[in-house]
Each structure stands twice: as structure tokens, then as C-alpha cells.
Short mmCIF file of C-alpha atoms and ligand atoms in Angstrom, two decimals:
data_model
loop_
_atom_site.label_atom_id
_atom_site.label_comp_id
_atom_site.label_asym_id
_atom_site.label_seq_id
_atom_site.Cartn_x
_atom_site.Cartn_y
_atom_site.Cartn_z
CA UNK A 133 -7.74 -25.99 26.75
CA UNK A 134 -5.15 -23.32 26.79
CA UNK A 135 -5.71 -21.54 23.29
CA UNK A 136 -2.17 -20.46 23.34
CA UNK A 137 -1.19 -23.76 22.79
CA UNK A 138 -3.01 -24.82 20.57
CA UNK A 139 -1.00 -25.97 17.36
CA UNK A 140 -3.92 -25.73 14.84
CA UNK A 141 -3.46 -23.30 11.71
CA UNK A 142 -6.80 -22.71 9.20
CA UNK A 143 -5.55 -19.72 7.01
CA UNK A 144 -4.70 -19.28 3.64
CA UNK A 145 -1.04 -20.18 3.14
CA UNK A 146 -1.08 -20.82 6.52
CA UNK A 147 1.77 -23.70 7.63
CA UNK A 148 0.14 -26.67 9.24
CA UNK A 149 1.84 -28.06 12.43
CA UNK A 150 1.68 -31.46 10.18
CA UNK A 151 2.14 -31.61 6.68
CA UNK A 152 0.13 -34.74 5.90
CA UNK A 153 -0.37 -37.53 3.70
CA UNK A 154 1.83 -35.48 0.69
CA UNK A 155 4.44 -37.84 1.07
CA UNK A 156 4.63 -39.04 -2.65
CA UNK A 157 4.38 -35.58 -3.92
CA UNK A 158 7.38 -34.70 -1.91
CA UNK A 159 8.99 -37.53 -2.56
CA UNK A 160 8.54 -36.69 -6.43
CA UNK A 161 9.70 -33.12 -6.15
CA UNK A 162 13.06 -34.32 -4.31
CA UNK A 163 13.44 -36.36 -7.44
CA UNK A 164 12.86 -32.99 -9.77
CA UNK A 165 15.27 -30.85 -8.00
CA UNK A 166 17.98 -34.00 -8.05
CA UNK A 167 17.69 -34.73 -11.75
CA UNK A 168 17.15 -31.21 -12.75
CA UNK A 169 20.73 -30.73 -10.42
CA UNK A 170 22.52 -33.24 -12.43
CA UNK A 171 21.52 -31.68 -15.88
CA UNK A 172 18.97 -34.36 -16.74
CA UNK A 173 15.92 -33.84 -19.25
CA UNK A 174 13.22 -33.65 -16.42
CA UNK A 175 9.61 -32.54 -16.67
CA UNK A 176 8.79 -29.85 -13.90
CA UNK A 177 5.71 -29.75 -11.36
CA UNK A 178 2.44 -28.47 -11.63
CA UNK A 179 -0.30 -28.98 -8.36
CA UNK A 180 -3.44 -28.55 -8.67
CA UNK A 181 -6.44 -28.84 -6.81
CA UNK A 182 -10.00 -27.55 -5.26
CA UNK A 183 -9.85 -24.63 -2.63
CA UNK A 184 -8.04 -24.50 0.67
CA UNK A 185 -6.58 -28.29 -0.43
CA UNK A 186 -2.91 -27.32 0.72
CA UNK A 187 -1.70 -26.33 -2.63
CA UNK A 188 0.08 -22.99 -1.50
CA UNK A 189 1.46 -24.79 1.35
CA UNK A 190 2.90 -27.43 -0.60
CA UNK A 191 4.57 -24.72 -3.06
CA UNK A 192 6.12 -23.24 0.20
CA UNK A 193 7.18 -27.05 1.11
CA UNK A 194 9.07 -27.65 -2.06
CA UNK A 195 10.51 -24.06 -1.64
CA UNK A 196 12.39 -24.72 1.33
CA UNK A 197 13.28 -27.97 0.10
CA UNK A 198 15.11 -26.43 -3.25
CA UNK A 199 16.42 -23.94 -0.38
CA UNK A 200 17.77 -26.51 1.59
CA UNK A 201 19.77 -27.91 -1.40
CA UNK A 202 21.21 -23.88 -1.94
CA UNK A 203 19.29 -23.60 -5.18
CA UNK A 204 18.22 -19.87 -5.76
CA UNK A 205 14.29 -19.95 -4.91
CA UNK A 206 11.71 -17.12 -6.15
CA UNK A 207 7.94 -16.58 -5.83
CA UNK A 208 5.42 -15.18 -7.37
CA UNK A 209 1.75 -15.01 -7.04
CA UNK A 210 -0.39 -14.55 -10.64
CA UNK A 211 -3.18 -11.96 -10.39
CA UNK A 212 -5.83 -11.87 -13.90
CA UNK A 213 -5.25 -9.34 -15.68
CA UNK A 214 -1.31 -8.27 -14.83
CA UNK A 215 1.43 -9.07 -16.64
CA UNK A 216 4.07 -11.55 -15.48
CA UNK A 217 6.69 -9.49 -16.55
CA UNK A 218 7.64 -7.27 -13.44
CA UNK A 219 6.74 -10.45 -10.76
CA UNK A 220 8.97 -12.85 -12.29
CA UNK A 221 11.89 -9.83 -12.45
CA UNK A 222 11.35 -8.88 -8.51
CA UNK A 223 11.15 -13.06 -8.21
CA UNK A 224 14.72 -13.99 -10.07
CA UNK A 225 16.26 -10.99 -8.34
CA UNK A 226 15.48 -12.74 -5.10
CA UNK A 227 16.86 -15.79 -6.54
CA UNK A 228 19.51 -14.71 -8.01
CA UNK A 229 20.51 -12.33 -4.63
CA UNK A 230 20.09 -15.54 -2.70
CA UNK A 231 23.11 -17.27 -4.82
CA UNK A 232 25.69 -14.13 -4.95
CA UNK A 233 27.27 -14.37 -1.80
CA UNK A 234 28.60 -17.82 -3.06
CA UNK A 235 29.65 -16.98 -6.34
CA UNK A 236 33.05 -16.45 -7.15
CA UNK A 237 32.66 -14.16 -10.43
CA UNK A 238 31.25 -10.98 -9.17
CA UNK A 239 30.87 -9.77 -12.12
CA UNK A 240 28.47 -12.74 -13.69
CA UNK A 241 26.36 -11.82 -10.97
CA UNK A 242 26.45 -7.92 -12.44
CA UNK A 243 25.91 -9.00 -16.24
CA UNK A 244 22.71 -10.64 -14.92
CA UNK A 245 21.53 -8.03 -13.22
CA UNK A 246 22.17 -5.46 -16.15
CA UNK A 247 19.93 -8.05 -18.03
CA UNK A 248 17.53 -8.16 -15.20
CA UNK A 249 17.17 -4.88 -14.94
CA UNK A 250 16.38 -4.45 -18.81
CA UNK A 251 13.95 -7.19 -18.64
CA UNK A 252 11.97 -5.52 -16.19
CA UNK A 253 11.89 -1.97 -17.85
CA UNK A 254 10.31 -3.21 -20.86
CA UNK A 255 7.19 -3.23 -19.16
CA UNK A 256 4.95 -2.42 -21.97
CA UNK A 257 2.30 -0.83 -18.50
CA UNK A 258 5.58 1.74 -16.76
CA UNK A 259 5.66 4.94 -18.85
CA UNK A 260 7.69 4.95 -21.56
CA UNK A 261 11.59 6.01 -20.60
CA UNK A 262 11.18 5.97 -17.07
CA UNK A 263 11.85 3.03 -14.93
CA UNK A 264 9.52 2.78 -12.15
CA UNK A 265 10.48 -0.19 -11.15
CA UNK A 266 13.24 0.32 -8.42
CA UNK A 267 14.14 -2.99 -7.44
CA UNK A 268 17.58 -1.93 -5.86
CA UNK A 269 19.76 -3.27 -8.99
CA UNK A 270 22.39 -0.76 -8.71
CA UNK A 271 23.85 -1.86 -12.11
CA UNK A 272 22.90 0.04 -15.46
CA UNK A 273 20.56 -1.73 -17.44
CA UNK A 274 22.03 -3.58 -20.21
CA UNK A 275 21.46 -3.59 -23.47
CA UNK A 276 20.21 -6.41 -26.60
CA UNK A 277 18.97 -9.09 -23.89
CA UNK A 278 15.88 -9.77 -22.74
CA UNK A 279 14.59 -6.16 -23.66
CA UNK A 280 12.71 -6.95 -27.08
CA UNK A 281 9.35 -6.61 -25.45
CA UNK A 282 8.40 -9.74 -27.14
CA UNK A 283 7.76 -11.70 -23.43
CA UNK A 284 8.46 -14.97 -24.82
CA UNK A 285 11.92 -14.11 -26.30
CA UNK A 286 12.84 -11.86 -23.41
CA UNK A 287 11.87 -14.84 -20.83
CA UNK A 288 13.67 -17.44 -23.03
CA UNK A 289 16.79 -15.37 -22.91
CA UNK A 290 16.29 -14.13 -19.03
CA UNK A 291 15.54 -17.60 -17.94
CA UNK A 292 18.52 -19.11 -20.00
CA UNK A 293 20.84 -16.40 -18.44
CA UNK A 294 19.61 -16.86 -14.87
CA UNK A 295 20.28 -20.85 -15.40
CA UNK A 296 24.09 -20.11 -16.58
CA UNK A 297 24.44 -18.05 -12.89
CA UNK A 298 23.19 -21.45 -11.07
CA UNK A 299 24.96 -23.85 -13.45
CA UNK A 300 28.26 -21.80 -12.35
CA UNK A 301 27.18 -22.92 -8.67
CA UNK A 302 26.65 -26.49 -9.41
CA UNK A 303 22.96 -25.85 -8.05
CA UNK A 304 19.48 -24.82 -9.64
CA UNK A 305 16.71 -21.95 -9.61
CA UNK A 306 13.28 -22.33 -8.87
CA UNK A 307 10.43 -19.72 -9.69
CA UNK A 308 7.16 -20.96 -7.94
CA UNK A 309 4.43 -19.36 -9.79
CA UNK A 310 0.79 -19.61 -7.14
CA UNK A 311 -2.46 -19.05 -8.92
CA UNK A 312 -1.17 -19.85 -11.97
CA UNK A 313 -4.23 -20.10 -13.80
CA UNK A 314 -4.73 -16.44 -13.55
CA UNK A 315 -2.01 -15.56 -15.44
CA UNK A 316 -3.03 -13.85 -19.06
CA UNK A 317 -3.34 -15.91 -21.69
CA UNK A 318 -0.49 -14.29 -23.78
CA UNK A 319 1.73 -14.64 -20.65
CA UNK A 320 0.98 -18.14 -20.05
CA UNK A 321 2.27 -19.14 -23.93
CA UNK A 322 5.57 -16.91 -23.36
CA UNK A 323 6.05 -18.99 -20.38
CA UNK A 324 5.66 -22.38 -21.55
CA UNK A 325 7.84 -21.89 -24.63
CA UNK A 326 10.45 -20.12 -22.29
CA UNK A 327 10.47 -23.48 -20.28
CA UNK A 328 10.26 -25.79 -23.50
CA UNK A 329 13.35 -23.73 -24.54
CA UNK A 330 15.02 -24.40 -21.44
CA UNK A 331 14.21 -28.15 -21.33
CA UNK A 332 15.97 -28.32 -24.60
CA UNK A 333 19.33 -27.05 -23.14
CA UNK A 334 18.88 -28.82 -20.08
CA UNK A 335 19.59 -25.10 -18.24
CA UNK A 336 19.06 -25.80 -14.67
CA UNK A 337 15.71 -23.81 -14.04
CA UNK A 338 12.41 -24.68 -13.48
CA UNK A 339 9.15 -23.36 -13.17
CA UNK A 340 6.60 -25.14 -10.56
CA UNK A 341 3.01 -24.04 -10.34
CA UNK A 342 0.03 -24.68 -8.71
CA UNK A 343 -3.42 -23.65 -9.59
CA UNK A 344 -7.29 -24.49 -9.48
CA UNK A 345 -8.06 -27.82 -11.48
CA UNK A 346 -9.04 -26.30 -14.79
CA UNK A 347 -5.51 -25.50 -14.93
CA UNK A 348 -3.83 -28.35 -17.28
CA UNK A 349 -6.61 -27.30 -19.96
CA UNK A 350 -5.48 -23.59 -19.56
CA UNK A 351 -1.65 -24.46 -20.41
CA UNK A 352 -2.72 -27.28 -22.83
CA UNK A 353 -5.06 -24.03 -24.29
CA UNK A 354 -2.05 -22.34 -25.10
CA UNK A 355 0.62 -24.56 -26.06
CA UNK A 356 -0.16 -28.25 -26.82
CA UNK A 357 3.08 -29.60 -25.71
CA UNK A 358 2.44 -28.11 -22.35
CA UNK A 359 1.66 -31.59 -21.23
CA UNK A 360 5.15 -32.86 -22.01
CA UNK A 361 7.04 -30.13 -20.30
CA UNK A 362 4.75 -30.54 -16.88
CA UNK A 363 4.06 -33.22 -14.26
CA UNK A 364 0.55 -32.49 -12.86
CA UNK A 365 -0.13 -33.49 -9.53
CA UNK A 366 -3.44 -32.94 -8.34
CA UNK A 367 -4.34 -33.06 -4.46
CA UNK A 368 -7.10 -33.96 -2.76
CA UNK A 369 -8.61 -33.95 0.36
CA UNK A 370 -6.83 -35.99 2.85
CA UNK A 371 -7.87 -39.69 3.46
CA UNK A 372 -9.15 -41.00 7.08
CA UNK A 373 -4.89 -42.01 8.34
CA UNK A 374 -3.84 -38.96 6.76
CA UNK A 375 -6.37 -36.45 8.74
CA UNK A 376 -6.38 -38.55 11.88
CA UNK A 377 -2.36 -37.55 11.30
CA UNK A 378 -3.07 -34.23 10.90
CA UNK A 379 -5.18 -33.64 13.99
CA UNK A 380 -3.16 -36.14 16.35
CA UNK A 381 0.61 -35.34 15.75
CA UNK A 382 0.64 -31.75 16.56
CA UNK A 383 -1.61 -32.59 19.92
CA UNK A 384 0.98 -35.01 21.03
CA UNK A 385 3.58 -32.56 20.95
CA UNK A 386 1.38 -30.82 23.38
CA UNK A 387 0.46 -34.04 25.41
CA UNK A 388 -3.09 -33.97 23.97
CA UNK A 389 -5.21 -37.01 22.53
CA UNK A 390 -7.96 -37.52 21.09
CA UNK A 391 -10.62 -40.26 22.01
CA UNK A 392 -11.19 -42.11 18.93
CA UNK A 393 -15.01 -41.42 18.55
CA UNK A 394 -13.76 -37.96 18.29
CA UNK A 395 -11.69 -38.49 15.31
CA UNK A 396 -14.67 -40.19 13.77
CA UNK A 397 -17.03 -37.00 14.00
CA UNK A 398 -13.77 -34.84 13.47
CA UNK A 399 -13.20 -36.87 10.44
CA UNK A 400 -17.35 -36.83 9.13
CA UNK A 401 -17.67 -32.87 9.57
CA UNK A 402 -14.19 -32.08 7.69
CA UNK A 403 -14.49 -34.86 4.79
CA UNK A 404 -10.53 -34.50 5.04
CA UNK A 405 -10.52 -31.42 3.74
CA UNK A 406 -7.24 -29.74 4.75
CA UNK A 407 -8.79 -26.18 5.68
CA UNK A 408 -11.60 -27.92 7.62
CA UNK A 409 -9.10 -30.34 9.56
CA UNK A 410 -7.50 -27.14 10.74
CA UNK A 411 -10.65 -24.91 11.66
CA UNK A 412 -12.54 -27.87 13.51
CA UNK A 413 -9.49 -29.50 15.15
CA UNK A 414 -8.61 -25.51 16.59
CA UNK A 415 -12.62 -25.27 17.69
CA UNK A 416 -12.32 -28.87 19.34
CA UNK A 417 -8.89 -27.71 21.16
CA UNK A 418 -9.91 -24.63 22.71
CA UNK A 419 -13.06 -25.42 23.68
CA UNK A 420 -12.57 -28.66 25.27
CA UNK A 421 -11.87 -28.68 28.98
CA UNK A 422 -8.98 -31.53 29.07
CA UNK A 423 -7.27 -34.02 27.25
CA UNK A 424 -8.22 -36.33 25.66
CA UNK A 425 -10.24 -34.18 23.80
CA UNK A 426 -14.09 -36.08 23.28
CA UNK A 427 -16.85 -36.63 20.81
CA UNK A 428 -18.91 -34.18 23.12
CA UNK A 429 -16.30 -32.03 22.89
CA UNK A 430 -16.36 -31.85 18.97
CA UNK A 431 -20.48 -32.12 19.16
CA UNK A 432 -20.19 -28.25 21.22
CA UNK A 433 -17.84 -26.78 19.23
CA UNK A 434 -18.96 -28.27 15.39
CA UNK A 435 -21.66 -25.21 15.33
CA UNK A 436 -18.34 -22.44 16.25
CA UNK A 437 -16.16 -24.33 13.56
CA UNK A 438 -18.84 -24.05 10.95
CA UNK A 439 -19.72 -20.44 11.96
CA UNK A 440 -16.38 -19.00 11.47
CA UNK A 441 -16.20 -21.43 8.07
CA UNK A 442 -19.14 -19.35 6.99
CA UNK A 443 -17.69 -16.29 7.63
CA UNK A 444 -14.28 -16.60 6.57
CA UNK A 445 -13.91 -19.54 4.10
CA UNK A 446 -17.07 -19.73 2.38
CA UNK A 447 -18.70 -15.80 3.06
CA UNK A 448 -15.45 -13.81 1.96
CA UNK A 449 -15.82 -16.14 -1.53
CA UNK A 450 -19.60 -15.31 -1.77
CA UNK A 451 -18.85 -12.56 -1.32
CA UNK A 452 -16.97 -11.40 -4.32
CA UNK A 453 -19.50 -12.02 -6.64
CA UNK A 454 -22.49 -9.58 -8.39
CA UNK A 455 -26.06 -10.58 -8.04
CA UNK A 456 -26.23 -12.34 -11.14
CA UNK A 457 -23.14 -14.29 -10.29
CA UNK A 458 -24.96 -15.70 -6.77
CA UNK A 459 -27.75 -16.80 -8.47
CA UNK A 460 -26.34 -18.64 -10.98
CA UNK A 461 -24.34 -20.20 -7.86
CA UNK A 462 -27.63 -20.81 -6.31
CA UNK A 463 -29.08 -22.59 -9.14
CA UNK A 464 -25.89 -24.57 -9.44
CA UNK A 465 -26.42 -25.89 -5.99
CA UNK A 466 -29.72 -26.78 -6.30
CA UNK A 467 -29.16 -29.29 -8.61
CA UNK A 468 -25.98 -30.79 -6.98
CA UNK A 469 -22.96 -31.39 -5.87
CA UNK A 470 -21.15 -33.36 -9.11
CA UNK A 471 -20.18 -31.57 -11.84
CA UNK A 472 -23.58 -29.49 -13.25
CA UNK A 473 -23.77 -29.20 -16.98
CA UNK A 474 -24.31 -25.24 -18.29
CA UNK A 475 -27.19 -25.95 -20.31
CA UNK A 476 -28.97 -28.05 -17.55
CA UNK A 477 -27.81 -24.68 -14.94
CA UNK A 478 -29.80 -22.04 -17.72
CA UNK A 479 -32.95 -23.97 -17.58
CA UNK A 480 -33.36 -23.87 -14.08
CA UNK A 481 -32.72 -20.43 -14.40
CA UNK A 482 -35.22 -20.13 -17.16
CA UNK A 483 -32.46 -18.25 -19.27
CA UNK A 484 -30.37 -19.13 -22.77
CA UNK A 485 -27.47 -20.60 -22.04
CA UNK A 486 -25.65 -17.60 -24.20
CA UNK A 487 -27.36 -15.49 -21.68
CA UNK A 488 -25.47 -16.66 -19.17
CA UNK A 489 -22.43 -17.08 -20.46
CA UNK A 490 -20.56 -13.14 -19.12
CA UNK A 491 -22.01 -14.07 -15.44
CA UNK A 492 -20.00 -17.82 -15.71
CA UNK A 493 -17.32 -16.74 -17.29
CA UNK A 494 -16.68 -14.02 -14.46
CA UNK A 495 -16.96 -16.69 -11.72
CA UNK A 496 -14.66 -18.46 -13.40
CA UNK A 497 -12.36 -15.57 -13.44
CA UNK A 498 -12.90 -15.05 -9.69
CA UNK A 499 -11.86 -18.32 -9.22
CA UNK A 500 -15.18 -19.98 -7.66
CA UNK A 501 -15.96 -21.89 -9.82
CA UNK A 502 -14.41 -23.88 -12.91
CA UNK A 503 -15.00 -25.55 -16.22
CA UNK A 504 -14.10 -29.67 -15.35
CA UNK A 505 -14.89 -31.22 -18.89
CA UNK A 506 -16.50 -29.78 -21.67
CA UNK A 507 -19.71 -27.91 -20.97
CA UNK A 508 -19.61 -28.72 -17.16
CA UNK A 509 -19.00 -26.87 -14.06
CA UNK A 510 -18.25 -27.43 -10.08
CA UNK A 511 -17.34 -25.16 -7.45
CA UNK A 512 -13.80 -24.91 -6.77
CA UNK A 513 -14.53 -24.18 -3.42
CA UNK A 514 -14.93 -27.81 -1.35
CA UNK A 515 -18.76 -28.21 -0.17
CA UNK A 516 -19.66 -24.80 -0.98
CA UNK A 517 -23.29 -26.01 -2.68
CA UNK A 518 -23.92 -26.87 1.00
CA UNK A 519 -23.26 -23.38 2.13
CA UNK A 520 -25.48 -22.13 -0.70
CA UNK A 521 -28.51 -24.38 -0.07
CA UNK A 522 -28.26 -22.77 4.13
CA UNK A 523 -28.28 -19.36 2.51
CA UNK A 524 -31.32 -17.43 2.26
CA UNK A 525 -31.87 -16.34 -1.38
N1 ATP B 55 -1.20 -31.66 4.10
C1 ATP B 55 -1.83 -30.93 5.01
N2 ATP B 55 -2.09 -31.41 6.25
C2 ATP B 55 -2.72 -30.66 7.16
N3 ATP B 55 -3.14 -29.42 6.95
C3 ATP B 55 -2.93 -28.87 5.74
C4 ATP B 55 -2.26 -29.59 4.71
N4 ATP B 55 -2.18 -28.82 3.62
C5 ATP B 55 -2.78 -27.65 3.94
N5 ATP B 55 -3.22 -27.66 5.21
C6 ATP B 55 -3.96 -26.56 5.85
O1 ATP B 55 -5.04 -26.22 4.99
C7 ATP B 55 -5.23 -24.82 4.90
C8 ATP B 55 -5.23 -24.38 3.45
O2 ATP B 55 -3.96 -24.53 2.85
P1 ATP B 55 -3.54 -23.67 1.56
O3 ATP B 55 -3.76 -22.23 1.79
O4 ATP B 55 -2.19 -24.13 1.16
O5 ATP B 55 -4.61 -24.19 0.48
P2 ATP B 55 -4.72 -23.77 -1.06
O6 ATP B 55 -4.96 -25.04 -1.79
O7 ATP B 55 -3.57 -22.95 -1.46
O8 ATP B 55 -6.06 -22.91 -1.06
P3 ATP B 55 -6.48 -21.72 -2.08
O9 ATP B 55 -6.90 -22.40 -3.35
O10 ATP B 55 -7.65 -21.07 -1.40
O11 ATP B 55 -5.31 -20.82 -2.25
C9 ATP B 55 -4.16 -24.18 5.77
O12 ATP B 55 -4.75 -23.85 7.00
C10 ATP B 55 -3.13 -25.29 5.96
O13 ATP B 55 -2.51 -25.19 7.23
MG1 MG B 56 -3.37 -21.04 -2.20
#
């Protein structure tokens, strides 16, 4: 069918024509930004999940819902290894820029930039005295605020000052921090006692996350009352209603069905995976010849869908990592798709589990694959084993 039409979106970050079967985490959030609005003590979000679940695209959800309600909204996305520092400055600027226009105090809106500004120049990585940053804050720097190079103290008192701007407007600021387990270690216990701070004075700010599923243990890892200042809500895959919604909405809109044989196989290739939905529901559209769109038509184009899956989803991944890294992948998928314990990953390998430890600890770091309890390991990326085990070694 005409490919132009077709309303199906695989892609990282990508919007889906059909945001399903996140109704209770949206529900939830609403409930976040209302009691954070009205100055009560209110634990913020954290999502996590596996790979290509829908996490970004909920962030981006609850982002335009705090927009909607005229809260100041900023973004960032954590990379390993880079300090928070200048992303969360470029982030609040947006924020804050988003609330001027309605503030009556012009110059509030200048003493926060000034302490903006200063916050961002004490990047410990920009040479020292110059400010490469030039984030179009036409006010001088100020002075005493935010600027200790301590992050924790400087975020505390940037975060408490950006707060004051919204509480002024009756309205809130969000700063939606993706990837959030790669942000450094030191960075990640600067930001959770800058939002413990916060919670105390009932400031209207919050930070919501989302991250890969280790990510509770990394914030618990670095401050133990992480667990009181966060609501984790982990996502899944999508269950069989959910999917079914996810493929048949967006065709209606287009006068397309499906016949219902078809949303079984549809529903046994993707395993309600989010991603998948998307990359075998666009196959099935453009390759059948009319609506409703049949089980024959998914049988042809399955073999497409999981081509350009290989390729893009699960190749650019395998990418990424070393030699050493794929065949400690390998042996990981040989012996299953649960959780695999180290130990039981070395002897299969024929190694020490010390050995072993720089090539895990580096997928981890690249984000394929993560520590689930103590001493085990999965793939963060859904039904990658599978991919492994069609690999040649
Ligand atoms: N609730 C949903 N219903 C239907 N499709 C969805 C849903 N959530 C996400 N998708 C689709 O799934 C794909 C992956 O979404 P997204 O990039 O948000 O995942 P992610 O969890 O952030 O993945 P990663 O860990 O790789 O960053 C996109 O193509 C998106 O359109
Ligand atoms: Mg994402």
C-alpha cells in the first residue's frame, strides 16, 4: 500500500502514531506535575526499561504535558564520561527562556541568568578565564552563586534559584535527564542531593529520568535515599490489547485493517516489543497490496522486517563493541536468554572470571548489556541472544 501513508515510526526517539498501553504512567506523571504545582512534598519520576521499550518517547510525552500546563521544560541527554554541568545550564536556559515572556519582573529573569551564566563557566573542562560557552545570556555573569565548582552546591543553589523564577509564575520546571545512567558517578550524587535539597523546600522543580534497568542500583550506588526522592517506573514490552492498539489505531485513520490472524503473527514476531511493533507493522503496510492487510501479507514481509532489524536495531549495537566484547556476547547467548550469571559466562569461555571483568564492564558502559542482581547479566537490548546465535562467529 501507498508507503507515503503509512503511519508506522521504528526509530530511536521516534513518535509513534499511538502511544500505547502507558496509560497509568501518564496518568501518574499528571499527578507529579499537579502536586509538585501546588507545593506538595512529591517524589519525582524515574523510567526505566530494556532497549527501544518507548522510554525516550515517554520522556518527550511527559514533556509536552508539563508544556501544556506552561511549566518551563528542559532536556538533556547524559553521555559517560561528560560532565552534567554545561547540559543542564544550556537545559534551564531553555526553561527558563520558555517562562520570560510571562513574567512580570524582568529583572528576576536577569538575576537568574547572571547566576546561570556563572554556573556554566565553572566548568572545571573550558580553559580557565575564558568562557566558551556562549549560550546567548547577554547578562554579566554574577558573582557568589552557583560558581563554587563544588557541582552539588552549585546545582542545589541553581536549581533552588530556577524554582523561585517558576514559583513567581504559579507554575513548575522540569529538566528531563535521557540516559541517565551514563551520567558520572560524581555527577549523579551532586544531582540527587540537589533534588533531596529541593524536596525539602518544596521548590517547584523536578528532575525526571529515564535510563536502562540497572539504573535504580546506580542512584541507590550513590546516595541511599535515592529511593525516597524517586518513583521508578519500569516499562515493558506492550501486552497483546496494547500492541493490537498500536498497530490498528493509526491504520484506521488511514481506512486500513488488519485481519485478525494477522495481528496474531504480527503479535508472535514482535513479542510486543515497541520498536518491533513499529518496524513489522511498516513492512506489513507497504508491502501488502490492500486493506485489510493479511497473515500472508505479514508471512512476505517478516524476512524484510527482520532484515532491516538486523541492520539497524541489533547490527549498529553489535557493532560498537571490540572483539573481546562479541565474544563474551556470544558466550552469553549460548547459554540463554534469562539473566546469565558471570562466573557461569567465564567458564564457557574457559577464562577467570577477573579476566573478564574490563571486557563486561565496557559493555556495560556501552549500554548492551547490564548487571540485573548481583553477579548476573542480560542484554539490554530485547531478543538480542537470538540475533547472536544467527551470527556467524
Ligand atoms: N507506547 C508505545 N506504543 C507504540 N509504539 C511505541 C511506544 N513507545 C515507543 N514506541 C516506538 O518504539 C520505538 C522506540 O522508542 P524509544 O526510542 O522511545 O525507545 P527507548 O526505550 O528510548 O530506546 P533506547 O533505550 O534505545 O533509547 C519508536 O519507534 C517508537 O515510535
Ligand atoms: Mg531512548
Amino acid at each position: 500500500m501507498d508507503p507515503v501513508r503509512n503511519p508506522y515510526a521504528p526509530g530511536a526517539g521516534q513518535r509513534p502514531p499511538e502511544l500505547a498501553g502507558r496509560d497509568r504512567e501518564l496518568q501518574q506523571f499528571e499527578v507529579v506535575l499537579e502536586r509538585v504545582a501546588r507545593g506538595r512534598p512529591e517524589r519525582s519520576m524515574v523510567v526505566t526499561g530494556l532497549r527501544g521499550v518507548g522510554k525516550t518517547v515517554l520522556l518527550n510525552t511527559f514533556k509536552s504535558m508539563a508544556m501544556q500546563r506552561l511549566w518551563g521544560t528542559g532536556k538533556i541527554e547524559a553521555r559517560p564520561d561528560q560532565s552534567i554541568r554545561r547540559p543542564v545550564a544550556a537545559a534551564l536556559h531553555m526553561a527558563i527562556r520558555e517562562l520570560a515572556p510571562r513574567h512580570r519582573a524582568p529583572e528576576r529573569i536577569e538575576e537568574f541568568l547572571g547566576v546561570l551564566k556563572a554556573f556554566a563557566m565553572r566548568d572545571p573542562a573550558a580553559a580557565k578565564g575564558t568562557s566558551h560557552w556562549s549560550p546567548g545570556i547577554e547578562v554579566p555573569a554574577s558573582r557568589g552563586r552557583a560558581d563554587s565548582g563544588d557541582l552539588e552546591i552549585d546545582l542545589t543553589e541553581l536549581f533552588v534559584d530556577a524554582a523561585g523564577v517558576a514559583t513567581d509564575l504559579a507554575v513548575g520546571i522540569a529538566l528531563f535527564i535521557d540516559e541517565m545512567q551514563d551520567v558520572p558517578a560524581a555527577d549523579v550524587s551532586a544531582l540527587c542531593a540537589a533534588c533531596h535539597e529541593l524536596s525539602q523546600t518544596g521548590g517547584p522543580l523536578i528532575v525526571v529520568g529515564a535510563g536502562l534497568p540497572h539504573l535504580p542500583s546506580v542512584l541507590s550506588a550513590s546516595k541511599s535515599y535515592s529511593e525516597r526522592l524517586f518513583r521508578y517506573a519500569r516499562i515493558d514490552k506492550l501486552d497483546r490489547d496494547a500492541a493490537d492498539l498500536a498497530l490498528i489505531l493509526p491504520a484506521r485513520e488511514e481506512d486500513v485493517e488488519f485481519t485478525p490472524d494477522a495481528l496474531d503473527a504480527l503479535y508472535e514476531a514482535a513479542d510486543g516489543y515497541p520498536y518491533f511493533v513499529q518496524a513489522y507493522g511498516k513492512v506489513a503496510w507497504d508491502l501488502a497490496p490492500r486493506s485489510p492487510i493479511t497473515l500472508d501479507d505479514v508471512k512476505v514481509s517478516a524476512p524484510e522486517a527482520e532484515e532491516e532489524l538486523a541492520v539497524g536495531f541489533f547490527g549498529s549495537r553489535y557493532e560498537r563493541a571490540t572483539p573481546a566484547e562479541r565474544d563474551y556476547m556470544h558466550a552469553m547467548a549460548q547459554i540463554g536468554d534469562e539473566p546469565v550469571a558471570t562466573a557461569e559466562v567465564a567458564d564457557a569461555l574457559g577464562r577467570k572470571p577477573s579476566s573478564l571483568s574490563p571486557a563486561r564492564d565496557s559493555l556495560i558502559k556501552k549500554g548492551l548489556i547490564y548487571s540485573a542482581e548481583r553477579g548476573l547479566i542480560a542484554f539490554t537490548v530485547p531478543h538480542f541472544g537470538k540475533f547472536l546465535r544467527a551470527q556467524p562467529v
